[in-house]
Amino acid sequence: VQLVESGGGLVQPGESLRLSCAASGSIFGDDAATWYRQGAGEERKLVAVMTPQDTTHYVESVKGRFTVSRDPTKKTLYLQMNNLEPEDAGVYFCHVMYTNTAYWGQGIRVTVSS
């Protein structure tokens, strides 16, 4: 299983980005799928989770601005990020548990700066 993130880049505060995490198989749905962010000099921190039952959970700082979702084929996980703030900057990683194995994407950088 391979996970490949895309959609990152440089945006100004208040703008939006949509991150994608494409899997080599239909793996998003059997277990929780998660987006993490790692800021400069920081540990990797959970940002958003989507459960197999389609419930979602977010860290307080992104509630109302970020939305995690997956496509019906369960091959792609998304993170829609609106009204981005400088504090949202970092490298974003997708993560999923599948057949009792943890899989991580390579990370995609998001820069928020005016």
Short mmCIF file of C-alpha atoms in Angstrom, two decimals:
data_model
loop_
_atom_site.label_atom_id
_atom_site.label_comp_id
_atom_site.label_asym_id
_atom_site.label_seq_id
_atom_site.Cartn_x
_atom_site.Cartn_y
_atom_site.Cartn_z
CA VAL A 1 0.00 0.00 0.00
CA GLN A 2 1.28 3.43 -0.92
CA LEU A 3 -0.13 6.79 0.08
CA VAL A 4 0.67 9.89 -1.97
CA GLU A 5 -0.35 13.34 -0.83
CA SER A 6 -0.88 16.29 -3.14
CA GLY A 7 -2.46 19.71 -3.16
CA GLY A 8 -0.12 21.60 -0.88
CA GLY A 9 1.55 24.88 -1.66
CA LEU A 10 1.90 28.52 -0.73
CA VAL A 11 -1.22 30.53 0.00
CA GLN A 12 -2.07 33.80 1.70
CA PRO A 13 -4.00 33.93 4.97
CA GLY A 14 -7.70 33.49 4.36
CA GLU A 15 -7.24 31.37 1.24
CA SER A 16 -8.07 27.70 0.78
CA LEU A 17 -6.36 24.48 -0.20
CA ARG A 18 -7.57 20.93 -0.68
CA LEU A 19 -5.14 18.18 0.17
CA SER A 20 -5.54 14.74 -1.35
CA CYS A 21 -4.12 11.44 -0.21
CA ALA A 22 -4.30 8.82 -2.91
CA ALA A 23 -3.93 5.17 -1.98
CA SER A 24 -2.91 2.28 -4.17
CA GLY A 25 -5.99 0.37 -3.01
CA SER A 26 -9.45 0.88 -1.52
CA ILE A 27 -8.25 1.19 2.04
CA PHE A 28 -9.95 4.29 3.39
CA GLY A 29 -12.93 2.90 5.21
CA ASP A 30 -11.87 -0.19 7.13
CA ASP A 31 -10.29 1.83 9.92
CA ALA A 32 -9.84 5.45 10.93
CA ALA A 33 -8.05 7.70 8.47
CA THR A 34 -6.21 10.67 9.84
CA TRP A 35 -4.47 13.86 8.79
CA TYR A 36 -1.52 15.05 10.85
CA ARG A 37 0.48 18.27 10.69
CA GLN A 38 4.09 18.79 11.64
CA GLY A 39 5.22 22.35 12.12
CA ALA A 40 8.82 23.46 12.08
CA GLY A 41 10.59 22.05 15.11
CA GLU A 42 7.40 20.42 16.35
CA GLU A 43 6.08 16.92 16.77
CA ARG A 44 3.53 15.53 14.37
CA LYS A 45 0.05 16.42 15.65
CA LEU A 46 -3.38 15.13 14.78
CA VAL A 47 -5.54 17.53 12.79
CA ALA A 48 -8.56 15.55 11.59
CA VAL A 49 -9.93 12.01 11.75
CA MET A 50 -12.54 10.18 9.73
CA THR A 51 -13.90 6.94 11.14
CA PRO A 52 -15.22 3.98 9.17
CA GLN A 53 -18.69 5.10 10.26
CA ASP A 54 -18.08 8.44 8.50
CA THR A 55 -17.91 10.45 11.69
CA THR A 56 -15.28 13.16 11.79
CA HIS A 57 -13.24 14.75 14.54
CA TYR A 58 -11.02 17.81 14.46
CA VAL A 59 -8.51 19.54 16.64
CA GLU A 60 -10.11 22.61 18.16
CA SER A 61 -8.02 25.08 16.16
CA VAL A 62 -9.37 23.91 12.79
CA LYS A 63 -13.02 23.26 13.64
CA GLY A 64 -15.32 25.04 11.23
CA ARG A 65 -12.51 25.61 8.73
CA PHE A 66 -11.25 22.14 7.80
CA THR A 67 -13.25 19.20 6.46
CA VAL A 68 -12.00 15.65 6.09
CA SER A 69 -13.70 13.35 3.60
CA ARG A 70 -13.07 10.39 1.35
CA ASP A 71 -14.27 9.44 -2.10
CA PRO A 72 -16.83 6.64 -2.56
CA THR A 73 -14.21 4.26 -3.94
CA LYS A 74 -12.29 4.62 -0.65
CA LYS A 75 -9.08 5.25 -2.56
CA THR A 76 -8.65 8.92 -1.76
CA LEU A 77 -8.78 10.90 1.47
CA TYR A 78 -9.23 14.65 1.34
CA LEU A 79 -8.67 17.58 3.65
CA GLN A 80 -10.43 20.76 2.61
CA MET A 81 -8.80 23.68 4.37
CA ASN A 82 -10.55 27.03 4.30
CA ASN A 83 -9.67 30.39 5.77
CA LEU A 84 -6.11 29.28 6.30
CA GLU A 85 -4.06 30.90 9.03
CA PRO A 86 -0.28 31.14 9.41
CA GLU A 87 -0.55 28.67 12.29
CA ASP A 88 -1.87 26.04 9.86
CA ALA A 89 1.45 25.91 8.05
CA GLY A 90 3.51 22.77 8.14
CA VAL A 91 3.92 19.41 6.51
CA TYR A 92 0.69 17.44 6.36
CA PHE A 93 0.68 13.66 6.47
CA CYS A 94 -2.15 11.23 5.89
CA HIS A 95 -2.26 8.06 7.94
CA VAL A 96 -4.40 4.95 7.88
CA MET A 97 -4.48 1.61 9.60
CA TYR A 98 -5.08 -1.28 7.21
CA THR A 99 -4.82 -4.96 8.03
CA ASN A 100 -3.21 -4.04 11.36
CA THR A 101 -0.45 -2.07 9.64
CA ALA A 102 0.04 1.70 9.84
CA TYR A 103 0.62 3.50 6.56
CA TRP A 104 1.87 7.05 6.14
CA GLY A 105 2.11 9.33 3.19
CA GLN A 106 5.34 11.13 2.39
CA GLY A 107 3.99 14.48 3.54
CA ILE A 108 3.00 17.62 1.69
CA ARG A 109 4.01 21.13 2.66
CA VAL A 110 1.51 23.90 3.27
CA THR A 111 2.82 27.43 3.63
CA VAL A 112 0.55 30.25 4.72
CA SER A 113 2.14 33.64 4.39
CA SER A 114 1.33 37.10 3.17
#
